[in-house]
Amino acid sequence: MKWFVRNLVAVLVIAGLGATASAKESYKFDPSGSTIGFSVHQFLGTTRGKFTSFSGRIEVDREHPENSSVTAQIDVRSIDTRIKKRDDHLRSAEFFNVEKFPRMTFKSRSVKRTGPQSGDILGDLTMHGVTKPITRREFNLMFAPAAESVSGISQTVAINIEIEAKRAE
């Protein structure tokens, strides 16, 4: 599964990296300055939401960036689309089934520098008991085909991730 984070170095600068930092460093996500959000196109508009409870860690190897890594955990119960009825439905056994699958996890497999201040992070996302690329249908999260054609809900979910991190102690 491809999980891309553009401007990797810029994200790490926000995390507070200075010029005198050591070669290997650990950082923890700072939820107060971070967002894990998504949007889904529907027949008459776009639904946006976010997860309000998550954590993660970034391991940085400055001398060998390809040895860096990212892990993240998202509490699926924290989904917030600003409509309680919809959020309750998304948490139900009919969709995310948070009682059985309370969290999503991400673990990087590789980090590749794509430019002087950018990189790609590739890894595995586990959601709803399935580890696969981010494609809603492949995670067994979909409405009945007839309901999807009537509702106009897209199978494509756009993910928006902005992470600030602080040096781990």
CSV table of C-alpha atoms in Angstrom, one decimal:
chain,number,residue,atom,x,y,z
A,1,MET,CA,0.0,0.0,0.0
A,2,LYS,CA,1.3,3.4,-0.8
A,3,TRP,CA,1.0,6.0,1.9
A,4,PHE,CA,2.5,9.3,0.7
A,5,VAL,CA,3.7,12.1,2.9
A,6,ARG,CA,4.9,15.0,0.8
A,7,ASN,CA,7.5,17.5,2.2
A,8,LEU,CA,8.7,15.0,4.8
A,9,VAL,CA,11.5,17.3,5.8
A,10,ALA,CA,9.1,20.2,6.2
A,11,VAL,CA,6.9,18.2,8.5
A,12,LEU,CA,10.0,17.3,10.6
A,13,VAL,CA,11.0,20.9,10.7
A,14,ILE,CA,7.6,21.7,12.2
A,15,ALA,CA,8.4,19.0,14.8
A,16,GLY,CA,11.2,21.2,16.1
A,17,LEU,CA,14.3,19.7,14.4
A,18,GLY,CA,17.3,22.0,14.7
A,19,ALA,CA,20.5,22.0,12.8
A,20,THR,CA,22.3,20.5,15.8
A,21,ALA,CA,20.0,17.5,16.1
A,22,SER,CA,21.6,14.0,16.3
A,23,ALA,CA,21.5,11.5,13.5
A,24,LYS,CA,18.8,9.3,15.0
A,25,GLU,CA,15.7,10.9,16.6
A,26,SER,CA,12.3,9.9,17.8
A,27,TYR,CA,9.2,12.0,17.7
A,28,LYS,CA,5.6,11.6,18.9
A,29,PHE,CA,2.6,13.0,17.1
A,30,ASP,CA,1.3,16.2,18.7
A,31,PRO,CA,-2.5,15.9,18.4
A,32,SER,CA,-3.0,19.6,19.2
A,33,GLY,CA,-1.4,20.6,16.0
A,34,SER,CA,-2.3,17.6,13.8
A,35,THR,CA,-5.3,16.5,11.8
A,36,ILE,CA,-6.3,13.2,10.3
A,37,GLY,CA,-9.2,13.9,8.0
A,38,PHE,CA,-11.0,12.6,5.0
A,39,SER,CA,-13.6,13.5,2.4
A,40,VAL,CA,-16.0,11.5,0.4
A,41,HIS,CA,-17.8,12.8,-2.7
A,42,GLN,CA,-21.6,12.3,-2.7
A,43,PHE,CA,-24.3,12.8,-5.2
A,44,LEU,CA,-24.9,16.4,-4.2
A,45,GLY,CA,-21.7,17.4,-2.4
A,46,THR,CA,-18.8,16.3,-0.3
A,47,THR,CA,-18.8,14.9,3.2
A,48,ARG,CA,-15.8,15.8,5.3
A,49,GLY,CA,-14.8,14.3,8.6
A,50,LYS,CA,-11.9,13.6,10.9
A,51,PHE,CA,-10.7,11.4,13.7
A,52,THR,CA,-10.1,13.2,16.9
A,53,SER,CA,-8.1,10.6,18.8
A,54,PHE,CA,-4.9,9.2,17.4
A,55,SER,CA,-1.2,8.7,18.2
A,56,GLY,CA,1.9,8.0,16.3
A,57,ARG,CA,5.7,7.9,16.3
A,58,ILE,CA,8.3,9.0,13.7
A,59,GLU,CA,11.8,7.5,13.9
A,60,VAL,CA,14.2,9.6,11.9
A,61,ASP,CA,17.6,8.5,10.7
A,62,ARG,CA,19.2,11.6,9.3
A,63,GLU,CA,22.3,9.8,7.9
A,64,HIS,CA,20.2,7.1,6.2
A,65,PRO,CA,16.7,8.5,5.7
A,66,GLU,CA,15.6,5.2,4.1
A,67,ASN,CA,15.9,3.7,7.6
A,68,SER,CA,13.3,6.1,9.0
A,69,SER,CA,9.9,4.9,9.9
A,70,VAL,CA,6.4,6.0,10.9
A,71,THR,CA,3.7,4.2,12.9
A,72,ALA,CA,0.2,5.5,13.7
A,73,GLN,CA,-2.9,4.3,15.6
A,74,ILE,CA,-6.3,5.9,15.0
A,75,ASP,CA,-9.2,5.4,17.4
A,76,VAL,CA,-12.1,4.7,14.9
A,77,ARG,CA,-14.7,5.5,17.6
A,78,SER,CA,-13.4,9.1,17.5
A,79,ILE,CA,-14.9,9.7,14.0
A,80,ASP,CA,-16.5,13.1,13.6
A,81,THR,CA,-18.4,14.2,10.6
A,82,ARG,CA,-20.4,16.9,12.6
A,83,ILE,CA,-23.6,14.8,12.3
A,84,LYS,CA,-24.1,12.5,15.3
A,85,LYS,CA,-26.6,10.2,13.6
A,86,ARG,CA,-24.1,9.7,10.7
A,87,ASP,CA,-21.2,9.2,13.1
A,88,ASP,CA,-23.2,6.6,15.0
A,89,HIS,CA,-24.0,4.8,11.8
A,90,LEU,CA,-20.4,4.8,10.7
A,91,ARG,CA,-19.4,3.3,14.1
A,92,SER,CA,-22.1,0.6,13.9
A,93,ALA,CA,-21.6,-3.1,12.8
A,94,GLU,CA,-23.0,-2.1,9.4
A,95,PHE,CA,-19.9,0.0,8.6
A,96,PHE,CA,-16.7,0.4,10.8
A,97,ASN,CA,-17.9,-2.0,13.5
A,98,VAL,CA,-15.9,-0.2,16.2
A,99,GLU,CA,-16.8,-2.8,18.9
A,100,LYS,CA,-14.9,-5.5,16.9
A,101,PHE,CA,-12.4,-3.2,15.1
A,102,PRO,CA,-11.8,-0.2,17.5
A,103,ARG,CA,-8.6,1.1,15.7
A,104,MET,CA,-6.8,1.6,12.4
A,105,THR,CA,-3.1,1.2,12.3
A,106,PHE,CA,-0.4,2.3,9.9
A,107,LYS,CA,3.2,1.0,9.8
A,108,SER,CA,5.7,2.2,7.2
A,109,ARG,CA,7.7,-0.3,5.2
A,110,SER,CA,10.0,2.2,3.5
A,111,VAL,CA,10.9,5.8,3.2
A,112,LYS,CA,12.1,7.2,0.0
A,113,ARG,CA,13.5,10.7,-0.6
A,114,THR,CA,12.0,12.3,-3.7
A,115,GLY,CA,13.6,15.6,-3.4
A,116,PRO,CA,15.7,17.8,-1.1
A,117,GLN,CA,12.6,18.6,1.0
A,118,SER,CA,10.2,15.8,0.1
A,119,GLY,CA,9.7,12.1,0.5
A,120,ASP,CA,7.3,9.2,0.1
A,121,ILE,CA,6.4,6.9,2.9
A,122,LEU,CA,5.1,3.5,1.9
A,123,GLY,CA,3.5,1.1,4.4
A,124,ASP,CA,0.5,-1.0,5.5
A,125,LEU,CA,-2.8,0.3,6.7
A,126,THR,CA,-4.9,-2.1,8.8
A,127,MET,CA,-8.6,-1.2,9.0
A,128,HIS,CA,-11.7,-3.3,9.7
A,129,GLY,CA,-9.4,-6.4,10.2
A,130,VAL,CA,-7.9,-6.0,6.7
A,131,THR,CA,-4.4,-4.9,5.8
A,132,LYS,CA,-4.5,-3.4,2.2
A,133,PRO,CA,-4.2,-0.3,0.1
A,134,ILE,CA,-6.6,2.6,0.9
A,135,THR,CA,-9.5,1.6,-1.2
A,136,ARG,CA,-12.8,1.5,0.7
A,137,ARG,CA,-14.2,-1.5,-1.2
A,138,GLU,CA,-11.2,-3.6,-0.4
A,139,PHE,CA,-11.7,-3.1,3.4
A,140,ASN,CA,-15.2,-4.5,3.2
A,141,LEU,CA,-16.6,-1.1,4.1
A,142,MET,CA,-19.4,-0.3,1.6
A,143,PHE,CA,-23.1,0.1,1.4
A,144,ALA,CA,-25.2,-2.4,-0.6
A,145,PRO,CA,-24.5,-1.8,-4.4
A,146,ALA,CA,-28.1,-0.6,-4.9
A,147,ALA,CA,-27.8,1.9,-2.0
A,148,GLU,CA,-24.5,3.2,-3.4
A,149,SER,CA,-26.0,3.8,-6.8
A,150,VAL,CA,-29.0,5.6,-5.3
A,151,SER,CA,-27.0,7.6,-2.8
A,152,GLY,CA,-24.2,8.5,-5.2
A,153,ILE,CA,-21.6,7.9,-2.6
A,154,SER,CA,-18.2,7.6,-4.1
A,155,GLN,CA,-15.9,4.6,-3.6
A,156,THR,CA,-13.0,6.9,-3.4
A,157,VAL,CA,-12.0,8.5,0.0
A,158,ALA,CA,-9.5,11.3,0.0
A,159,ILE,CA,-7.3,11.3,3.0
A,160,ASN,CA,-5.8,14.5,4.4
A,161,ILE,CA,-3.1,14.1,7.0
A,162,GLU,CA,-1.2,17.0,8.6
A,163,ILE,CA,1.1,15.9,11.4
A,164,GLU,CA,3.1,18.0,13.9
A,165,ALA,CA,5.4,16.0,16.2
A,166,LYS,CA,7.4,16.7,19.3
A,167,ARG,CA,10.7,15.1,20.3
A,168,ALA,CA,10.0,11.9,22.3
A,169,GLU,CA,11.6,11.7,25.8
